[in-house]
Structure formats: structure tokens, C-alpha cells
PDB file of C-alpha atoms in Angstrom:
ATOM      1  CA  UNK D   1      -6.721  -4.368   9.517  1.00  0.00           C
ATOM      2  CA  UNK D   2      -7.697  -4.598   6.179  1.00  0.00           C
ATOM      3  CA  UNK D   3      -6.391  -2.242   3.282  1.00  0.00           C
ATOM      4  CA  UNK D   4      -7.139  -1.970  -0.388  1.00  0.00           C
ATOM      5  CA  UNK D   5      -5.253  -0.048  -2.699  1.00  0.00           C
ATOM      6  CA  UNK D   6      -4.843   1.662  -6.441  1.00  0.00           C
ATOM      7  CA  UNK D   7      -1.479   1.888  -7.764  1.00  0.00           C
ATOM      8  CA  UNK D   8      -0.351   4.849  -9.750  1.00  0.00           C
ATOM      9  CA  UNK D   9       1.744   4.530 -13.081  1.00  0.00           C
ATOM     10  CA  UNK D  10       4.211   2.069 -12.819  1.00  0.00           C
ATOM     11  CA  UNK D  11       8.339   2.935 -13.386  1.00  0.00           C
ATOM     12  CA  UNK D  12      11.825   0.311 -13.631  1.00  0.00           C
ATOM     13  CA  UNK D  13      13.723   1.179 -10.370  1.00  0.00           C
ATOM     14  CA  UNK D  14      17.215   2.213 -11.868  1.00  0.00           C
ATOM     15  CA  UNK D  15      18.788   0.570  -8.559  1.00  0.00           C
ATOM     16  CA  UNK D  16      16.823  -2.567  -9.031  1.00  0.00           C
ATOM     17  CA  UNK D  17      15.974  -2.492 -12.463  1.00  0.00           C
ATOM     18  CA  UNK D  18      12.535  -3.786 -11.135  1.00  0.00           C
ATOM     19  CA  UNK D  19       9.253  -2.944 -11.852  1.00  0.00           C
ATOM     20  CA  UNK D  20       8.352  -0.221  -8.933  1.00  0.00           C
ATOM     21  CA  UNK D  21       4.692   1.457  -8.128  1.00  0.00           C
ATOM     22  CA  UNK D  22       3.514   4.623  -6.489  1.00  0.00           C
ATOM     23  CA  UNK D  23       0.050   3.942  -4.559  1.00  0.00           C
ATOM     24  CA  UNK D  24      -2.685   6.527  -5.454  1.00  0.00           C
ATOM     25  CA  UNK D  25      -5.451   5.652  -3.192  1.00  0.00           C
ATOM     26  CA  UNK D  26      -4.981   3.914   0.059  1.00  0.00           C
ATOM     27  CA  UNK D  27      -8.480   2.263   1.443  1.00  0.00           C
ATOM     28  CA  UNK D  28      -9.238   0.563   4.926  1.00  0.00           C
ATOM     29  CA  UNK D  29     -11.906  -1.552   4.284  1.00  0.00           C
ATOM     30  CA  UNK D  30     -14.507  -2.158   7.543  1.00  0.00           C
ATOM     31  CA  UNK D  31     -16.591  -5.679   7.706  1.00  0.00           C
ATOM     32  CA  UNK D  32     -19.182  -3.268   6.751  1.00  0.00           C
ATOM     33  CA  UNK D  33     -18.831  -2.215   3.467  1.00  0.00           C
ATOM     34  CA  UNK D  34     -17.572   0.870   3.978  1.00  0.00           C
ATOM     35  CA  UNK D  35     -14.446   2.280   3.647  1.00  0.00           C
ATOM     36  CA  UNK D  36     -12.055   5.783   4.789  1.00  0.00           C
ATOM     37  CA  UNK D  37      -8.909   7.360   2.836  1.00  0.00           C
ATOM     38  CA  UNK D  38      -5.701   6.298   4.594  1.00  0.00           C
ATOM     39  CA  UNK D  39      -3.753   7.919   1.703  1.00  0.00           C
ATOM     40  CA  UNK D  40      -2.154  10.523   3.822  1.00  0.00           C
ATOM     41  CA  UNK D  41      -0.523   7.528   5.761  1.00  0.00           C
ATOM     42  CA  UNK D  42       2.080   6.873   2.881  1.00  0.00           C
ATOM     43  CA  UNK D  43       4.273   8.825   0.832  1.00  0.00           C
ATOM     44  CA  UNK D  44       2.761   9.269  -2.815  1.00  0.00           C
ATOM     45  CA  UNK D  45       6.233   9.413  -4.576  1.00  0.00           C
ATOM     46  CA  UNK D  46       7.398   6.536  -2.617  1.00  0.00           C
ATOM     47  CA  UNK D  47       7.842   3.391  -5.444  1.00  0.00           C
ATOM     48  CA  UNK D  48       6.964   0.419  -3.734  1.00  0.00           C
ATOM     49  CA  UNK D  49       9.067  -2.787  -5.630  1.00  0.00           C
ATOM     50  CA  UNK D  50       6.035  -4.837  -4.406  1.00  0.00           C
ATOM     51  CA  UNK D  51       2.423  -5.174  -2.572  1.00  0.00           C
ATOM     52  CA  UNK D  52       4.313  -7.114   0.329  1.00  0.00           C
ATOM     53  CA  UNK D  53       6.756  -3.780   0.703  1.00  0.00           C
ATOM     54  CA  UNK D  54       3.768  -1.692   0.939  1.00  0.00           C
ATOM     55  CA  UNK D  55       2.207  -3.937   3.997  1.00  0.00           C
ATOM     56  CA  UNK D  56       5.776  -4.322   5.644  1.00  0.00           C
ATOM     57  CA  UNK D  57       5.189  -0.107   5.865  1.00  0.00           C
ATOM     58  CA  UNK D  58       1.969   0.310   6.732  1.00  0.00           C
ATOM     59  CA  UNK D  59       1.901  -2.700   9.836  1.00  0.00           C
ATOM     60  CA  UNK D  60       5.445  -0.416  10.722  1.00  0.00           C
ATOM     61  CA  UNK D  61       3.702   2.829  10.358  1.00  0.00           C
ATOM     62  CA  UNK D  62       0.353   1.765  12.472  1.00  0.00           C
ATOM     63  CA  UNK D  63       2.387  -0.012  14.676  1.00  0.00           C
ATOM     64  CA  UNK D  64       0.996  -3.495  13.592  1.00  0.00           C
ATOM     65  CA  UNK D  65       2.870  -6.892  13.288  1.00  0.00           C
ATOM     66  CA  UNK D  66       3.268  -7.064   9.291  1.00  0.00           C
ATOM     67  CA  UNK D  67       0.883 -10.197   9.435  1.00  0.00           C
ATOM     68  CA  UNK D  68      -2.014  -8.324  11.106  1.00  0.00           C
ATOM     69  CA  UNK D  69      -2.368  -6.286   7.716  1.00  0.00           C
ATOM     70  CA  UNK D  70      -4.252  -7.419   5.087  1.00  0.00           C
ATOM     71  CA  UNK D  71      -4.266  -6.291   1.831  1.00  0.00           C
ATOM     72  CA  UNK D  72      -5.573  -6.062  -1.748  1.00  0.00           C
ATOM     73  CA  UNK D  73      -5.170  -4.194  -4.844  1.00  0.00           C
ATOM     74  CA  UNK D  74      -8.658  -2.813  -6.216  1.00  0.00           C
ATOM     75  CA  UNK D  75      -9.769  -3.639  -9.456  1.00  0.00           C
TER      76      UNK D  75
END
């Protein structure tokens, strides 16, 4: 399956002290062109330490293996 996404505003993870992201749009993107919100899928106040993190959840959420998922941040 193939996902795009739009991160939200960016924070420092006081755990980590990484840079962490909230996603505000979630896309699956058909061979078609076309695309449908997936945004309810995820948790919007979740801050995701990277893009990888966010396809580990959604391949665990859609019951997918992780490398089934592809994904890309939209411009």
C-alpha cells in the first residue's frame, strides 16, 4: 500500500531530545491518481521521532508486514 503524508508542527521529544512530528493528513495513494483520507487511522497527537516509526504503525495497524507500506511525505 502506498501512503503519503503532511506533518504537523514539529516539537524536541523531552525523553529523546529528538526532533518529533505529529502527522496532519494521512493519504493512500491508488495507481490511479487518486487518493482517500486515512487520517482517522492514526492518532493526531501522537509525535512520530521519524517517517520509518510512522510506517512501522500503520503496516501494524492494517495488519501489513512493515515492508509492504510505502510511504512519502507530500510536498
Amino acid at each position: 500500500m502506498h501512503f503519503e503524508f503532511r506533518r504537523h508542527v514539529s516539537a524536541i521529544s523531552p525523553v529523546t531530545d529528538s526532533v518529533t512530528f505529529r502527522v496532519d493528513r494521512l493519504f493512500e495513494t491508488a495507481a490511479q491518481n487518486t487518493s482517500a483520507d486515512l487520517s482517522h487511522l492514526i492518532d493526531p497527537s501522537y509525535e512520530y521521532h521519524s517517517p520509518r516509526e510512522l510506517r512501522w504503525h500503520l503496516a501494524d495497524r492494517l495488519g501489513l508486514a512493515p515492508k509492504a507500506v510505502r510511504l512519502r511525505e507530500a510536498a
